[in-house]
Coordinates of C-alpha atoms in Angstrom, one line a residue:
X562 CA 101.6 130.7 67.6
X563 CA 104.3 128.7 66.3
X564 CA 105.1 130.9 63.3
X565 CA 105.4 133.7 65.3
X566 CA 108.0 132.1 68.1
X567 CA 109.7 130.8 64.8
X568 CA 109.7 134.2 63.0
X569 CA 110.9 136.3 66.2
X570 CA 112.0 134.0 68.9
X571 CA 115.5 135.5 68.1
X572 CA 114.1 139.0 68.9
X573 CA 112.2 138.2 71.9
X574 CA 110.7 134.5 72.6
X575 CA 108.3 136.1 75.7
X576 CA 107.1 138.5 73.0
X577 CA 106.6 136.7 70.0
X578 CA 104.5 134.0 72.3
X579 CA 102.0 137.0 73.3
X580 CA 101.6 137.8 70.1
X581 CA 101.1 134.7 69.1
X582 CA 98.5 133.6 71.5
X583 CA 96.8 136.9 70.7
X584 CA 96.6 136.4 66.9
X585 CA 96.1 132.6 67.1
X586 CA 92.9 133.6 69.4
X587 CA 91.4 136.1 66.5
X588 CA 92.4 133.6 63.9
X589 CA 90.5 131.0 65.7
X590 CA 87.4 132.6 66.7
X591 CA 86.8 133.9 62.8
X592 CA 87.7 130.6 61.5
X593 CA 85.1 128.7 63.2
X594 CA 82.9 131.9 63.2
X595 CA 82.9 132.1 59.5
X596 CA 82.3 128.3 59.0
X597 CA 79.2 128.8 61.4
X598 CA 77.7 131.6 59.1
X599 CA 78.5 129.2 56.3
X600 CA 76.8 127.0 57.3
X601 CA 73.6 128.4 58.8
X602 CA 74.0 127.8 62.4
X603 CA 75.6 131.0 63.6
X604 CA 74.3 132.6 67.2
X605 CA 73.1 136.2 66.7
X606 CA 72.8 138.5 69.8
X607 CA 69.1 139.0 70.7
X608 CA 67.7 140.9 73.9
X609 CA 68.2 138.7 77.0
X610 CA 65.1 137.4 78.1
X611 CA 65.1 135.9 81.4
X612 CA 62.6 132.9 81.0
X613 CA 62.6 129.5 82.3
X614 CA 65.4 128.3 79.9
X615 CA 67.7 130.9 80.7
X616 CA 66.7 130.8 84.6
X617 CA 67.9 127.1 84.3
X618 CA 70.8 127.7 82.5
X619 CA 72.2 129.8 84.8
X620 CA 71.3 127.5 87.7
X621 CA 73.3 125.0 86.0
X622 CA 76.5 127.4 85.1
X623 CA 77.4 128.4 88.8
X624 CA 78.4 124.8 90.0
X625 CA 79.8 123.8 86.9
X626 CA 82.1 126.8 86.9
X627 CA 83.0 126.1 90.2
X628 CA 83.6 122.4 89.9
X629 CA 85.7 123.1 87.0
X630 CA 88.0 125.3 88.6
X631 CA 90.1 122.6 91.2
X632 CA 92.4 122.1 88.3
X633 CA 93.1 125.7 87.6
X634 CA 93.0 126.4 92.0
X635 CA 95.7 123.6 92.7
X636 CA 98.3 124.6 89.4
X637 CA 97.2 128.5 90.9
X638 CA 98.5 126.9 94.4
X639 CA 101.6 125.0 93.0
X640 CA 102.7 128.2 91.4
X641 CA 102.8 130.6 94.0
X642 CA 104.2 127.8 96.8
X643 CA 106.8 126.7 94.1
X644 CA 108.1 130.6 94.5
X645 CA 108.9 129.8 97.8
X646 CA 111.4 126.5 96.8
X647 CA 114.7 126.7 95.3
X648 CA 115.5 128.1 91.8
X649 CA 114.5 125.7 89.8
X650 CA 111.9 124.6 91.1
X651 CA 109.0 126.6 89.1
X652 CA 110.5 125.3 86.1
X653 CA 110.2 121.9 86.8
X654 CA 106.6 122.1 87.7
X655 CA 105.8 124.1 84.3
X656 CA 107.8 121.1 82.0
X657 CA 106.2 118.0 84.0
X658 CA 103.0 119.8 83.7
X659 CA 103.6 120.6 79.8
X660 CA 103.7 117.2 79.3
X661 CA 101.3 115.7 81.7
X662 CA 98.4 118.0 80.0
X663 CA 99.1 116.1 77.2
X664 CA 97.3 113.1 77.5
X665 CA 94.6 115.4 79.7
X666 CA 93.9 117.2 76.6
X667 CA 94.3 115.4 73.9
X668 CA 92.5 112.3 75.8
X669 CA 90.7 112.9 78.0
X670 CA 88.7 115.7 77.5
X671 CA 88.4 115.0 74.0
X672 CA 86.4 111.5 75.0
X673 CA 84.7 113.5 77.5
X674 CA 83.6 116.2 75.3
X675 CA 82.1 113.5 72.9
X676 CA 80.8 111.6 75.4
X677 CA 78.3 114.5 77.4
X678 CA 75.6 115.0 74.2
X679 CA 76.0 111.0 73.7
X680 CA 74.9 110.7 77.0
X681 CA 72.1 113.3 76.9
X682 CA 70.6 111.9 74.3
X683 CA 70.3 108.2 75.4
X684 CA 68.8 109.6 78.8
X685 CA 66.3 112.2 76.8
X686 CA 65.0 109.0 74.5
X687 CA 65.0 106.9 78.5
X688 CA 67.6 104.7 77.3
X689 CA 69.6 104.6 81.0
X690 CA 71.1 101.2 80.2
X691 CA 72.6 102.7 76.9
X692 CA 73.4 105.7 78.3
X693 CA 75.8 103.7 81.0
X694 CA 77.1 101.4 78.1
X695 CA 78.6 104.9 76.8
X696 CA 80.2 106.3 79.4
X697 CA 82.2 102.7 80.1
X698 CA 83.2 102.4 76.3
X699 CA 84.3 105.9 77.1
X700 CA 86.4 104.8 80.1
X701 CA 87.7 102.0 78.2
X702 CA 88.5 104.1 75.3
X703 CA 90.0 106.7 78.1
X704 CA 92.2 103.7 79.6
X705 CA 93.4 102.5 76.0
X706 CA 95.2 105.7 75.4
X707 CA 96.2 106.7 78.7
X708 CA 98.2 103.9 79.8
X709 CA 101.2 104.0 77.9
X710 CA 101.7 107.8 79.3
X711 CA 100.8 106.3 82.9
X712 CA 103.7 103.8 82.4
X713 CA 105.9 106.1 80.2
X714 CA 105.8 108.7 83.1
X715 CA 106.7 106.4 85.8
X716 CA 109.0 103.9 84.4
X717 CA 111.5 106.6 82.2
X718 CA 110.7 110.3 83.0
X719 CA 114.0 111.1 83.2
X720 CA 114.8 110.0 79.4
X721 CA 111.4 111.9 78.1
X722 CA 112.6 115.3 80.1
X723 CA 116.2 115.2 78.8
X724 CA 115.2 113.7 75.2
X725 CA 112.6 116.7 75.2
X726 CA 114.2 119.6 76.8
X727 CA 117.8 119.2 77.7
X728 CA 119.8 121.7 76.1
X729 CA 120.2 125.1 76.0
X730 CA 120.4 126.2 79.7
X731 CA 118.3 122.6 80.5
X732 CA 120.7 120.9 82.3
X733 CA 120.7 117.2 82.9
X734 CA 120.0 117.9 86.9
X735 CA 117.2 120.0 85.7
X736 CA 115.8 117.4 83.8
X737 CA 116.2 115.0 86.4
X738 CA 114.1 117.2 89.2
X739 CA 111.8 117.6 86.3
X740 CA 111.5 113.9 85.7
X741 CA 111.0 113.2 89.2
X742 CA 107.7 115.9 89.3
X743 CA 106.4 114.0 86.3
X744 CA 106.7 110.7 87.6
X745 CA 104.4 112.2 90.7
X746 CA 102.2 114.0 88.5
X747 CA 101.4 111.0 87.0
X748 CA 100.4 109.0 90.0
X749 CA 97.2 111.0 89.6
X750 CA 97.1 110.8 85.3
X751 CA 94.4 108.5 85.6
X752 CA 91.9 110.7 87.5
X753 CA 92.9 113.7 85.2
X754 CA 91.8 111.5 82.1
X755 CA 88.8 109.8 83.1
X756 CA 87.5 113.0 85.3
X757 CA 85.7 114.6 82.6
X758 CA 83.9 111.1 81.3
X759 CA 82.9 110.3 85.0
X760 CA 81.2 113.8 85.4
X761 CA 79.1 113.5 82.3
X762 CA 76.6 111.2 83.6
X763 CA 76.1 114.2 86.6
X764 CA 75.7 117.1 83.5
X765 CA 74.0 115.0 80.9
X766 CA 71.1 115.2 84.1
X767 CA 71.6 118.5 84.0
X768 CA 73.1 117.8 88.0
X769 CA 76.0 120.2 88.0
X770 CA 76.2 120.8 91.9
X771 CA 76.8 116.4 92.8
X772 CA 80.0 117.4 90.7
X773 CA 81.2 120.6 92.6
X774 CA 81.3 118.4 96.2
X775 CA 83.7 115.8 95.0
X776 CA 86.0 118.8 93.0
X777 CA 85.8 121.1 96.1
X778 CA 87.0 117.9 98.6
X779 CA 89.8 117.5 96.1
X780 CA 90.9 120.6 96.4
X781 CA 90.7 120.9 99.6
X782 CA 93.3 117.5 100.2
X783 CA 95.3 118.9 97.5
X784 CA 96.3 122.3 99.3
X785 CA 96.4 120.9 102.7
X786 CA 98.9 118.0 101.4
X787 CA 100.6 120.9 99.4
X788 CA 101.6 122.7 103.0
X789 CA 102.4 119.0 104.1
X790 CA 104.7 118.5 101.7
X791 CA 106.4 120.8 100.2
X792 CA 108.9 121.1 103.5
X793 CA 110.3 117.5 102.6
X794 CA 109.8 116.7 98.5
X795 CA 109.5 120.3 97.2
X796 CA 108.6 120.4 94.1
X797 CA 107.7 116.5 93.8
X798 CA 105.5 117.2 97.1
X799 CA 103.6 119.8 95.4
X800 CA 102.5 117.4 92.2
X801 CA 102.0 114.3 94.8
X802 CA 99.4 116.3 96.3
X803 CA 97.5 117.4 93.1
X804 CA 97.7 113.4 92.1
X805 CA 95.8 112.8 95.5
X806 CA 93.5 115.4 95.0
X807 CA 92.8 113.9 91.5
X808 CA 92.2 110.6 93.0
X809 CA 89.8 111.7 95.7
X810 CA 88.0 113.8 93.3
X811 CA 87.0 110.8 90.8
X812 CA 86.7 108.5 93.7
X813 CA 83.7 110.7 95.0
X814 CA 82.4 111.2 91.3
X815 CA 82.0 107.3 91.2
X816 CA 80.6 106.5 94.6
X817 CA 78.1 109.5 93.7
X818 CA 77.4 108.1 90.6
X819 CA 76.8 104.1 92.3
X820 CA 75.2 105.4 95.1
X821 CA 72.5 107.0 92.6
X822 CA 72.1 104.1 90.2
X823 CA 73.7 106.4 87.5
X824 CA 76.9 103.9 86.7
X825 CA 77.3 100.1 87.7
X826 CA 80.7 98.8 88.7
X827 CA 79.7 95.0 87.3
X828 CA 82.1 92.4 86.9
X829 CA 82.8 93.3 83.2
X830 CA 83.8 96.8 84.1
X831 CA 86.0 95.5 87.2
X832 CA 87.8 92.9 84.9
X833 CA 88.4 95.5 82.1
X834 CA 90.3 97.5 84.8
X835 CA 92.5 95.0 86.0
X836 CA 93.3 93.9 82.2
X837 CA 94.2 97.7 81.8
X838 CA 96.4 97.4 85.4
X839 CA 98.1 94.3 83.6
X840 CA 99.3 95.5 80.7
X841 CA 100.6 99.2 82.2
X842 CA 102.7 96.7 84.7
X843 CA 103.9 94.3 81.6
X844 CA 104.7 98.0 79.7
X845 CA 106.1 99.8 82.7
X846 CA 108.3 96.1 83.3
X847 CA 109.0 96.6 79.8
X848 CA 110.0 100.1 79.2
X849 CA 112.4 100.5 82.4
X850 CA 115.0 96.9 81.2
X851 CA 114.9 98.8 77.3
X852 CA 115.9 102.1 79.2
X853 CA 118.4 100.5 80.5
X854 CA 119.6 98.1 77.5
X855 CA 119.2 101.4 75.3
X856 CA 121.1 103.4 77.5
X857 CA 124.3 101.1 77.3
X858 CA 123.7 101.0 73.4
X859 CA 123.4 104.5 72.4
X860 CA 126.3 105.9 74.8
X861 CA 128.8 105.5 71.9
X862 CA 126.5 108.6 69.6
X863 CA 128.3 111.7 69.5
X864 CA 124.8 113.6 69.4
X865 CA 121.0 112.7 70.0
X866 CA 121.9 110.1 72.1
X867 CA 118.6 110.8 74.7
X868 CA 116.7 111.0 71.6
X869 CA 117.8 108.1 69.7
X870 CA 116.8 106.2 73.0
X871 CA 113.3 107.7 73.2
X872 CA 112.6 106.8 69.7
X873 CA 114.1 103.0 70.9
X874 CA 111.8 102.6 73.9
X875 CA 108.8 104.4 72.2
X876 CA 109.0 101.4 69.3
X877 CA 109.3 99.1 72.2
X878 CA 106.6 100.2 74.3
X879 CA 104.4 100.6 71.3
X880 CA 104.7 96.8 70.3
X881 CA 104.9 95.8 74.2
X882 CA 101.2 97.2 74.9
X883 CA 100.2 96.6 71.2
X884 CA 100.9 92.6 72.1
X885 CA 99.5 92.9 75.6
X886 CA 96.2 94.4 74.8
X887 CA 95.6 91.8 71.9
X888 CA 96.7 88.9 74.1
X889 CA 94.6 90.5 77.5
X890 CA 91.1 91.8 75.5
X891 CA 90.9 90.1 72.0
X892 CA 90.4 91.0 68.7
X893 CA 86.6 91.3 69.0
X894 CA 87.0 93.3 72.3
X895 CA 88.9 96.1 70.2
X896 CA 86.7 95.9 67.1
X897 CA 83.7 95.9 69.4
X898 CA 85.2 99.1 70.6
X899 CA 85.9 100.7 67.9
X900 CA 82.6 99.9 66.5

């Protein structure tokens, strides 16, 4: 995808990008495709048979498709409200979002991808106490990695949109309405990231409709806050909402998951958290005096100057949280966790 936008952008950026996608896709399946047959484990189509197996599986596929749609139904909703709003407005929804699915992505569906057949096996051998030891290392590991972003995105949004995107036709008052949606969108970061570790102890069960109730709630709030408002923050209204919706969603997911006997919010767990709230104040505390010392140091650079202060405040926060984390969990804590 990149090599194509690189190749042709001058041509046609909106073409080259299809192209891309649609090569990438090919490229993708074959790649992974040919290492199956490699190595012995590649599907071959076989008559459909509908026994108990497949009966089961598709049981299981309706409410997980459903649940995993909220996502996809409130960016669906932001988009065609957002066409409604001011010019501008679209745009500044798409870049927050760019960099909000970020830590979604690379986080926290990655942990939660890991964390499903981890689960599903503890439970299959009866090991329920393991099982819940998982899925809070998972949180924990969630929490470790998200927290900077949570901080980053709230504290200095505006320095990350113009140090990223300003140029061109990106205006600095496009960056600015563009940091303000990010900074909303990630009032909800932390339900976004730890979503897909919460649900797993619902799908390693093989429970897929527990899931659907909480996602479909969220949704619900989401829109009907969208309508709310849109009329007053625009834009910034629109990603408040989806944070809330994010928030009611994993809220539901946990008190399912209590009220079942599934997960146990014990002391450990609740002091972990507030050790994690700690250090994203300390960093937030941190990063926002740097932006401003940075700001009045790097005015004199003819060029980069947004950039030169990212790369400043990412050093800063990275030693700030570094120092906090140590001082908050320990040494053993983090090689217990990475063990």
């Amino acid at each position: 995808m990149m090599a194509t936008l690189a190749l042709a952008a001058s041509s046609g950026a909106g073409y080259a990008a299809a192209w891309g996608v649609l090569i990438a896709g090919f490229l993708e399946f074959f790649l992974l495709a040919g290492d199956a047959a490699h190595s012995g484990i590649l599907p071959r189509f076989a008559a459909l048979k509908f026994d108990d197996d497949v009966r089961s599986f598709f049981r299981a596929l309706g409410p997980a498709t459903v649940g995993s749609m909220g996502t996809q139904v409130a960016l669906f909703a932001d988009t065609i409200i957002a066409t409604f709003l001011p010019a501008g407005a679209l745009s500044a929804l798409y870049y927050a979002d760019r960099l909000n699915q970020l830590p979604i992505g690379v986080i926290g569906i990655a942990i939660g991808t890991v964390l499903l057949p981890e689960m599903s096996r503890r439970l299959t051998s009866g090991d329920q106490a393991g099982a819940m030891a998982s899925q809070r290392r998972a949180f924990d590991f969630t929490l470790l990695f998200s927290v900077p972003f949570v901080a980053a995105f709230l504290t200095i949004p505006d320095v990350i949109m113009r140090a990223m995107f300003a140029r061109g036709a990106f205006s600095k008052a496009d960056a600015a309405a563009a940091g303000a949606t990010l900074a909303a969108y990630a009032v909800g970061l932390i339900p976004f990231v730890l979503i897909r570790s919460a649900v797993a102890t619902f799908y390693a069960r093989k429970d897929t409709a527990t899931p659907v109730k909480a996602a479909l709630t969220g949704v619900a709030v989401n829109v009907a806050l969208k309508i709310a408002l849109v009329g007053a923050l625009a834009q910034v209204g629109l990603a408040l909402a989806t944070a809330v919706g994010a928030w009611i969603n994993l809220l539901l997911v946990l008190g399912f998951a209590v009220r079942a006997g599934y997960l146990d919010l014990d002391r450990a767990l609740m002091r972990s958290l507030a050790k994690f709230l700690v250090s994203g104040v300390v960093l937030g505390a941190a990063l926002w005096f740097a932006a401003r010392f940075a700001a009045a140091h790097v005015a004199q650079l003819s060029v980069l100057r947004d950039e030169a202060a990212l790369t400043l405040l990412v050093a800063v926060g990275a030693v700030v949280y570094s120092t906090a984390i140590l001082l908050l969990f320990g040494r053993r804590w983090l090689a217990s966790l990475v063990r």
